[in-house]
Amino acid sequence: MTETTTSQVTVLGLGPMGTALAAAFLAAGHRTTIWNRTPGRTAALAERGATPADTAAAAVAASPLVVACVRDYAALRTVLTGTGADWTGRTLANLGSGRPDEARALAAWAGAQRLGYLDGAILTPTPTIGTAAGTVLYSGPEESFAVHRPTLAALGGRPAYLDADPGRAAAYEMALLDLFATAVHGVAHSFALARAERIAPTDLAPYARGIGGLLPEMIDRAARQLQAGEFPGEVSTIGSAAATIRHVAETARAHELDTGALDAVRALVDRAVAAGHGGAGLGRLALSVPR
Ligand SMILES: NC(=O)c1ccc[n+]([C@@H]2O[C@H](COP(=O)([O-])OP(=O)(O)OC[C@H]3O[C@@H](n4cnc5c(N)ncnc54)[C@H](OP(=O)(O)O)[C@@H]3O)[C@@H](O)[C@H]2O)c1
């Protein structure tokens, strides 16, 4: 495939992320066709040179690479199965979020339509798209990725290819959103507990940032420990964490705050201690998540 054909791209879905993707393709000089289920979202991109398509089928027909970014796989299925599009010679890169099994099922559907399929996971927010900080992981057939890599590079950073399993990018995304979701809960809960103790949010914030700053080193340490299968507790131990979490949960309960997540953390830590890992480093906790 030539550079000319790979520089034509279609974007299906113009929510905040689809709009950012289309803008990045345009900024990189790619001929960009756009479509959204609900009309009225194309004007700003059209002013920058995008070509709005009236139907999803027309949008698919316009480009060899079709980048989809709608809310979830169910929505994408509705769009794809409703198009009546001729997929011959097309590659679909789905950059919307979803489960690994949904990615694999969609890849199987695509295979039956003789449609190339790449699954992508966008790991960074809309302002990063098209910049060095933009991070998108891809999985699926390596040859499809190699063909479309020059176009996908417009989204920023270095497009990272994982492997041929179409569910692999979504698997990374789910593991990382697992961390993000519980961190979001932690931020909200920490401010709620502080509020109950009459600590002003802006007084807490600098110290909360400090806690967040501990995570990168902790993540690397846990990864090293899990990789080696050895969990030295010289920095901190699961047994010590068990006592700390008990204090936090009891304080939150005394203020009649929801303690669901804290109780879950406490159950995890207690399970590890009961299994004899109280002296181990915190990386060992990952092995106690399966009940
Ligand atoms: N925003 C981010 O920072 C970010 C970061 C990483 C990943 N993502 C992922 O990117 C995807 C898109 O996110 P977003 O931020 O653009 O907003 P979103 O609200 O998740 O998705 C909006 C898009 O989905 C379309 N849509 C929703 N339901 C539909 C349906 N049943 N049929 C057809 N189209 C449907 C919307 O079309 P209408 O306009 O017609 O409703 C719109 O184009 C999501 O999977 C999200 O998890 C987003």
Tab-separated table of C-alpha atoms and ligand atoms in Angstrom:
chain	number	residue	atom	x	y	z
A	1	MET	CA	0.000	0.000	0.000
A	2	THR	CA	1.349	3.424	-0.893
A	3	GLU	CA	1.883	6.437	1.341
A	4	THR	CA	-0.950	8.225	-0.541
A	5	THR	CA	-3.572	5.613	0.322
A	6	THR	CA	-2.488	5.369	3.937
A	7	SER	CA	-2.888	9.135	4.299
A	8	GLN	CA	-6.649	8.869	3.807
A	9	VAL	CA	-8.434	8.145	7.028
A	10	THR	CA	-12.011	8.040	8.278
A	11	VAL	CA	-13.053	8.741	11.853
A	12	LEU	CA	-16.369	7.277	13.048
A	13	GLY	CA	-17.569	8.913	16.265
A	14	LEU	CA	-17.013	12.578	17.136
A	15	GLY	CA	-17.293	12.717	20.893
A	16	PRO	CA	-14.445	14.508	22.709
A	17	MET	CA	-11.941	11.768	21.839
A	18	GLY	CA	-13.067	11.132	18.232
A	19	THR	CA	-12.907	14.880	17.618
A	20	ALA	CA	-9.355	14.998	19.024
A	21	LEU	CA	-8.330	12.057	16.805
A	22	ALA	CA	-9.776	13.679	13.682
A	23	ALA	CA	-8.096	16.999	14.547
A	24	ALA	CA	-4.740	15.234	14.916
A	25	PHE	CA	-5.097	13.487	11.541
A	26	LEU	CA	-5.957	16.832	9.931
A	27	ALA	CA	-3.029	18.566	11.630
A	28	ALA	CA	-0.719	15.899	10.219
A	29	GLY	CA	-2.040	16.572	6.715
A	30	HIS	CA	-4.105	13.415	6.256
A	31	ARG	CA	-7.267	13.589	4.192
A	32	THR	CA	-9.837	12.959	6.867
A	33	THR	CA	-13.453	11.909	6.447
A	34	ILE	CA	-15.678	12.200	9.492
A	35	TRP	CA	-19.029	10.794	10.592
A	36	ASN	CA	-21.062	10.920	13.776
A	37	ARG	CA	-24.389	9.282	14.641
A	38	THR	CA	-25.921	12.551	15.764
A	39	PRO	CA	-25.552	15.316	13.186
A	40	GLY	CA	-24.134	18.711	14.125
A	41	ARG	CA	-20.695	17.714	15.355
A	42	THR	CA	-18.776	18.107	12.109
A	43	ALA	CA	-18.717	21.883	11.480
A	44	ALA	CA	-15.539	22.810	13.393
A	45	LEU	CA	-13.576	19.912	11.884
A	46	ALA	CA	-14.948	20.665	8.390
A	47	GLU	CA	-13.629	24.227	8.751
A	48	ARG	CA	-10.190	22.702	9.300
A	49	GLY	CA	-10.473	20.624	6.128
A	50	ALA	CA	-12.296	17.423	7.143
A	51	THR	CA	-14.911	15.952	4.821
A	52	PRO	CA	-18.184	15.106	6.582
A	53	ALA	CA	-19.923	11.985	5.266
A	54	ASP	CA	-23.708	11.710	5.303
A	55	THR	CA	-23.708	8.055	6.266
A	56	ALA	CA	-21.352	5.652	8.006
A	57	ALA	CA	-21.232	3.588	4.789
A	58	ALA	CA	-20.042	6.624	2.816
A	59	ALA	CA	-17.457	7.351	5.507
A	60	VAL	CA	-16.161	3.770	5.341
A	61	ALA	CA	-16.002	3.916	1.541
A	62	ALA	CA	-13.818	7.033	1.665
A	63	SER	CA	-10.667	5.582	3.278
A	64	PRO	CA	-8.639	2.394	3.573
A	65	LEU	CA	-8.222	3.061	7.306
A	66	VAL	CA	-11.370	3.539	9.384
A	67	VAL	CA	-10.736	4.680	12.956
A	68	ALA	CA	-13.706	4.159	15.250
A	69	CYS	CA	-14.087	5.914	18.588
A	70	VAL	CA	-17.574	5.539	20.016
A	71	ARG	CA	-18.608	4.882	23.595
A	72	ASP	CA	-18.346	1.093	23.689
A	73	TYR	CA	-18.354	-2.071	21.605
A	74	ALA	CA	-22.153	-2.376	21.680
A	75	ALA	CA	-22.444	1.097	20.126
A	76	LEU	CA	-19.778	0.264	17.565
A	77	ARG	CA	-21.559	-2.979	16.639
A	78	THR	CA	-24.729	-0.963	16.016
A	79	VAL	CA	-22.820	1.428	13.756
A	80	LEU	CA	-20.938	-1.298	11.879
A	81	THR	CA	-23.788	-3.717	11.316
A	82	GLY	CA	-26.101	-0.869	10.288
A	83	THR	CA	-23.784	0.556	7.605
A	84	GLY	CA	-24.272	-1.975	4.827
A	85	ALA	CA	-20.732	-0.817	3.950
A	86	ASP	CA	-18.432	-2.632	1.569
A	87	TRP	CA	-15.455	-3.409	3.766
A	88	THR	CA	-13.256	-4.820	1.018
A	89	GLY	CA	-9.690	-3.634	1.426
A	90	ARG	CA	-10.508	-1.699	4.571
A	91	THR	CA	-8.887	-1.874	7.996
A	92	LEU	CA	-10.894	-0.936	11.053
A	93	ALA	CA	-8.930	0.416	14.016
A	94	ASN	CA	-11.232	0.561	17.014
A	95	LEU	CA	-9.855	2.978	19.590
A	96	GLY	CA	-12.931	2.953	21.844
A	97	SER	CA	-12.800	1.376	25.272
A	98	GLY	CA	-14.029	-2.100	26.154
A	99	ARG	CA	-13.287	-5.602	27.378
A	100	PRO	CA	-10.676	-7.915	25.835
A	101	ASP	CA	-13.321	-10.538	24.987
A	102	GLU	CA	-15.355	-7.890	23.134
A	103	ALA	CA	-12.265	-6.945	21.115
A	104	ARG	CA	-11.679	-10.600	20.194
A	105	ALA	CA	-15.339	-11.070	19.225
A	106	LEU	CA	-15.269	-7.940	17.065
A	107	ALA	CA	-12.059	-9.150	15.405
A	108	ALA	CA	-13.820	-12.434	14.585
A	109	TRP	CA	-16.796	-10.513	13.133
A	110	ALA	CA	-14.405	-8.365	11.096
A	111	GLY	CA	-12.633	-11.471	9.801
A	112	ALA	CA	-15.975	-12.809	8.537
A	113	GLN	CA	-16.467	-9.521	6.598
A	114	ARG	CA	-12.919	-9.786	5.185
A	115	LEU	CA	-12.174	-6.590	7.069
A	116	GLY	CA	-8.755	-6.003	8.638
A	117	TYR	CA	-8.984	-5.294	12.345
A	118	LEU	CA	-6.730	-3.520	14.812
A	119	ASP	CA	-7.762	-2.873	18.366
A	120	GLY	CA	-6.349	0.169	20.114
A	121	ALA	CA	-6.305	1.457	23.665
A	122	ILE	CA	-5.897	5.188	24.207
A	123	LEU	CA	-4.104	5.673	27.507
A	124	THR	CA	-3.963	9.461	27.651
A	125	PRO	CA	-6.644	12.205	27.617
A	126	THR	CA	-7.796	14.301	24.665
A	127	PRO	CA	-5.330	17.235	25.077
A	128	THR	CA	-2.411	14.815	24.572
A	129	ILE	CA	-3.662	13.481	21.241
A	130	GLY	CA	-1.339	14.599	18.438
A	131	THR	CA	1.393	15.562	20.921
A	132	ALA	CA	4.470	13.664	22.133
A	133	ALA	CA	2.489	12.644	25.234
A	134	GLY	CA	-0.263	10.856	23.274
A	135	THR	CA	-0.134	7.146	24.043
A	136	VAL	CA	-2.055	4.515	22.105
A	137	LEU	CA	-1.434	0.763	22.299
A	138	TYR	CA	-2.380	-1.518	19.390
A	139	SER	CA	-2.946	-5.220	18.948
A	140	GLY	CA	-4.031	-7.384	16.031
A	141	PRO	CA	-2.232	-8.486	12.859
A	142	GLU	CA	1.247	-6.950	12.816
A	143	GLU	CA	1.180	-6.485	9.038
A	144	SER	CA	-1.987	-4.320	9.293
A	145	PHE	CA	-0.315	-2.244	11.978
A	146	ALA	CA	2.810	-1.838	9.846
A	147	VAL	CA	0.740	-0.642	6.862
A	148	HIS	CA	-1.191	1.950	8.847
A	149	ARG	CA	1.465	2.972	11.332
A	150	PRO	CA	2.474	6.096	9.326
A	151	THR	CA	-1.107	7.378	9.533
A	152	LEU	CA	-1.672	6.345	13.148
A	153	ALA	CA	1.575	8.102	14.118
A	154	ALA	CA	-0.366	11.386	13.747
A	155	LEU	CA	-2.109	10.605	17.042
A	156	GLY	CA	1.107	11.343	18.894
A	157	GLY	CA	3.884	9.776	20.891
A	158	ARG	CA	5.098	6.497	19.519
A	159	PRO	CA	2.282	4.110	18.470
A	160	ALA	CA	3.112	0.971	20.439
A	161	TYR	CA	2.349	-2.436	18.959
A	162	LEU	CA	1.739	-5.228	21.497
A	163	ASP	CA	0.932	-8.501	19.739
A	164	ALA	CA	-1.369	-10.378	17.379
A	165	ASP	CA	-4.068	-11.152	19.975
A	166	PRO	CA	-6.716	-8.497	19.224
A	167	GLY	CA	-7.725	-8.469	22.910
A	168	ARG	CA	-4.248	-7.553	24.145
A	169	ALA	CA	-4.588	-3.742	23.924
A	170	ALA	CA	-7.932	-3.883	25.772
A	171	ALA	CA	-6.326	-6.172	28.381
A	172	TYR	CA	-3.647	-3.545	29.081
A	173	GLU	CA	-6.330	-0.863	29.151
A	174	MET	CA	-8.484	-2.788	31.638
A	175	ALA	CA	-5.531	-3.423	33.968
A	176	LEU	CA	-4.565	0.257	33.829
A	177	LEU	CA	-8.136	1.511	34.257
A	178	ASP	CA	-8.421	-0.840	37.243
A	179	LEU	CA	-5.646	1.217	38.825
A	180	PHE	CA	-7.205	4.491	37.665
A	181	ALA	CA	-10.714	3.628	38.911
A	182	THR	CA	-9.570	2.721	42.395
A	183	ALA	CA	-7.297	5.789	42.482
A	184	VAL	CA	-10.267	8.020	41.542
A	185	HIS	CA	-12.186	6.454	44.426
A	186	GLY	CA	-9.219	7.045	46.708
A	187	VAL	CA	-9.075	10.748	45.809
A	188	ALA	CA	-12.822	11.224	46.375
A	189	HIS	CA	-12.816	9.247	49.631
A	190	SER	CA	-9.750	11.010	51.000
A	191	PHE	CA	-11.384	14.433	50.485
A	192	ALA	CA	-14.612	13.122	52.083
A	193	LEU	CA	-12.759	11.888	55.167
A	194	ALA	CA	-10.825	15.157	55.377
A	195	ARG	CA	-14.099	17.095	55.095
A	196	ALA	CA	-15.599	15.046	57.921
A	197	GLU	CA	-12.542	15.993	60.015
A	198	ARG	CA	-12.959	19.678	58.996
A	199	ILE	CA	-9.757	19.788	56.953
A	200	ALA	CA	-10.053	22.244	54.057
A	201	PRO	CA	-9.604	20.583	50.630
A	202	THR	CA	-6.846	23.010	49.687
A	203	ASP	CA	-5.020	22.261	52.961
A	204	LEU	CA	-5.103	18.541	52.217
A	205	ALA	CA	-4.224	18.793	48.520
A	206	PRO	CA	-0.428	19.314	48.781
A	207	TYR	CA	-0.107	16.275	51.044
A	208	ALA	CA	-2.460	14.230	48.850
A	209	ARG	CA	-0.181	15.062	45.914
A	210	GLY	CA	2.690	13.691	47.992
A	211	ILE	CA	0.836	10.382	48.420
A	212	GLY	CA	0.242	10.267	44.652
A	213	GLY	CA	3.951	10.875	44.159
A	214	LEU	CA	4.780	7.700	46.073
A	215	LEU	CA	3.043	5.530	43.501
A	216	PRO	CA	5.590	5.447	40.639
A	217	GLU	CA	8.334	3.957	42.820
A	218	MET	CA	5.834	1.613	44.470
A	219	ILE	CA	4.602	0.392	41.081
A	220	ASP	CA	8.148	-0.335	39.912
A	221	ARG	CA	8.972	-2.107	43.189
A	222	ALA	CA	5.819	-4.280	42.980
A	223	ALA	CA	6.616	-5.139	39.352
A	224	ARG	CA	10.166	-6.147	40.263
A	225	GLN	CA	8.935	-8.269	43.177
A	226	LEU	CA	6.207	-9.984	41.129
A	227	GLN	CA	8.618	-10.663	38.280
A	228	ALA	CA	11.188	-12.198	40.665
A	229	GLY	CA	8.598	-13.993	42.814
A	230	GLU	CA	10.328	-12.591	45.894
A	231	PHE	CA	8.714	-10.074	48.216
A	232	PRO	CA	11.192	-8.602	50.677
A	233	GLY	CA	9.451	-6.359	53.220
A	234	GLU	CA	12.332	-4.045	53.994
A	235	VAL	CA	10.447	-0.897	52.858
A	236	SER	CA	6.986	-1.759	54.194
A	237	THR	CA	5.082	-4.911	55.037
A	238	ILE	CA	1.571	-6.214	54.482
A	239	GLY	CA	1.195	-6.699	58.260
A	240	SER	CA	1.900	-3.020	58.896
A	241	ALA	CA	-0.517	-2.002	56.120
A	242	ALA	CA	-3.220	-4.164	57.771
A	243	ALA	CA	-3.058	-2.084	60.956
A	244	THR	CA	-3.051	1.226	59.040
A	245	ILE	CA	-6.048	0.326	56.893
A	246	ARG	CA	-7.984	-0.727	59.985
A	247	HIS	CA	-7.465	2.763	61.461
A	248	VAL	CA	-8.622	4.443	58.262
A	249	ALA	CA	-11.726	2.244	57.923
A	250	GLU	CA	-12.667	2.787	61.578
A	251	THR	CA	-12.268	6.568	61.262
A	252	ALA	CA	-14.383	6.608	58.084
A	253	ARG	CA	-17.041	4.410	59.695
A	254	ALA	CA	-17.184	6.707	62.735
A	255	HIS	CA	-18.080	9.536	60.334
A	256	GLU	CA	-20.730	7.340	58.671
A	257	LEU	CA	-18.847	7.397	55.379
A	258	ASP	CA	-19.175	4.593	52.863
A	259	THR	CA	-16.375	2.117	53.644
A	260	GLY	CA	-17.011	-0.397	50.828
A	261	ALA	CA	-13.658	0.065	49.111
A	262	LEU	CA	-11.704	0.311	52.379
A	263	ASP	CA	-13.374	-2.886	53.605
A	264	ALA	CA	-12.385	-4.565	50.332
A	265	VAL	CA	-8.753	-3.465	50.780
A	266	ARG	CA	-8.864	-4.643	54.366
A	267	ALA	CA	-10.222	-8.058	53.335
A	268	LEU	CA	-7.422	-8.400	50.773
A	269	VAL	CA	-4.726	-7.490	53.277
A	270	ASP	CA	-6.213	-9.724	55.994
A	271	ARG	CA	-6.338	-12.637	53.539
A	272	ALA	CA	-2.638	-12.171	52.791
A	273	VAL	CA	-1.768	-11.976	56.496
A	274	ALA	CA	-3.878	-15.085	57.269
A	275	ALA	CA	-1.979	-16.948	54.547
A	276	GLY	CA	1.294	-16.126	56.322
A	277	HIS	CA	2.475	-13.161	54.222
A	278	GLY	CA	2.337	-10.445	56.892
A	279	GLY	CA	6.092	-9.897	56.669
A	280	ALA	CA	6.100	-9.653	52.867
A	281	GLY	CA	6.373	-6.489	50.775
A	282	LEU	CA	3.195	-4.960	49.333
A	283	GLY	CA	3.840	-6.399	45.865
A	284	ARG	CA	2.749	-9.776	47.293
A	285	LEU	CA	-0.831	-8.457	47.615
A	286	ALA	CA	-1.423	-8.965	43.876
A	287	LEU	CA	-1.234	-12.717	44.480
A	288	SER	CA	-3.937	-12.505	47.161
A	289	VAL	CA	-6.517	-10.802	44.896
A	290	PRO	CA	-7.860	-14.141	43.582
A	291	ARG	CA	-10.136	-15.403	46.368
B	1	LIG	N1	-12.199	11.223	26.440
B	1	LIG	C1	-11.087	10.634	26.836
B	1	LIG	O1	-10.189	11.273	27.436
B	1	LIG	C2	-10.820	9.169	26.522
B	1	LIG	C3	-9.569	8.609	26.869
B	1	LIG	C4	-9.315	7.263	26.551
B	1	LIG	C5	-10.285	6.515	25.933
B	1	LIG	N2	-11.503	7.084	25.615
B	1	LIG	C6	-12.515	6.234	24.996
B	1	LIG	O2	-12.888	6.760	23.722
B	1	LIG	C7	-14.262	6.430	23.447
B	1	LIG	C8	-15.009	7.702	23.087
B	1	LIG	O3	-14.944	8.576	24.208
B	1	LIG	P1	-15.396	10.098	24.144
B	1	LIG	O4	-14.624	10.812	25.198
B	1	LIG	O5	-15.315	10.611	22.756
B	1	LIG	O6	-16.930	10.144	24.623
B	1	LIG	P2	-18.094	9.056	24.757
B	1	LIG	O7	-19.204	9.816	25.348
B	1	LIG	O8	-17.638	7.837	25.476
B	1	LIG	O9	-18.464	8.658	23.248
B	1	LIG	C9	-19.132	9.593	22.429
B	1	LIG	C10	-19.271	9.031	21.037
B	1	LIG	O10	-19.931	7.749	21.062
B	1	LIG	C11	-21.051	7.835	20.172
B	1	LIG	N3	-22.090	6.910	20.578
B	1	LIG	C12	-22.526	6.647	21.835
B	1	LIG	N4	-23.502	5.716	21.794
B	1	LIG	C13	-23.678	5.396	20.478
B	1	LIG	C14	-24.513	4.482	19.802
B	1	LIG	N5	-25.384	3.706	20.456
B	1	LIG	N6	-24.420	4.401	18.451
B	1	LIG	C15	-23.536	5.187	17.780
B	1	LIG	N7	-22.693	6.066	18.359
B	1	LIG	C16	-22.772	6.154	19.710
B	1	LIG	C17	-21.484	9.285	20.263
B	1	LIG	O11	-22.340	9.603	19.213
B	1	LIG	P3	-23.507	10.705	19.432
B	1	LIG	O12	-22.843	12.044	19.342
B	1	LIG	O13	-24.454	10.420	18.344
B	1	LIG	O14	-24.112	10.467	20.797
B	1	LIG	C18	-20.125	9.961	20.172
B	1	LIG	O15	-19.628	9.926	18.861
B	1	LIG	C19	-14.810	5.745	24.709
B	1	LIG	O16	-14.744	4.349	24.552
B	1	LIG	C20	-13.830	6.190	25.790
B	1	LIG	O17	-13.741	5.277	26.869
B	1	LIG	C21	-11.788	8.386	25.897
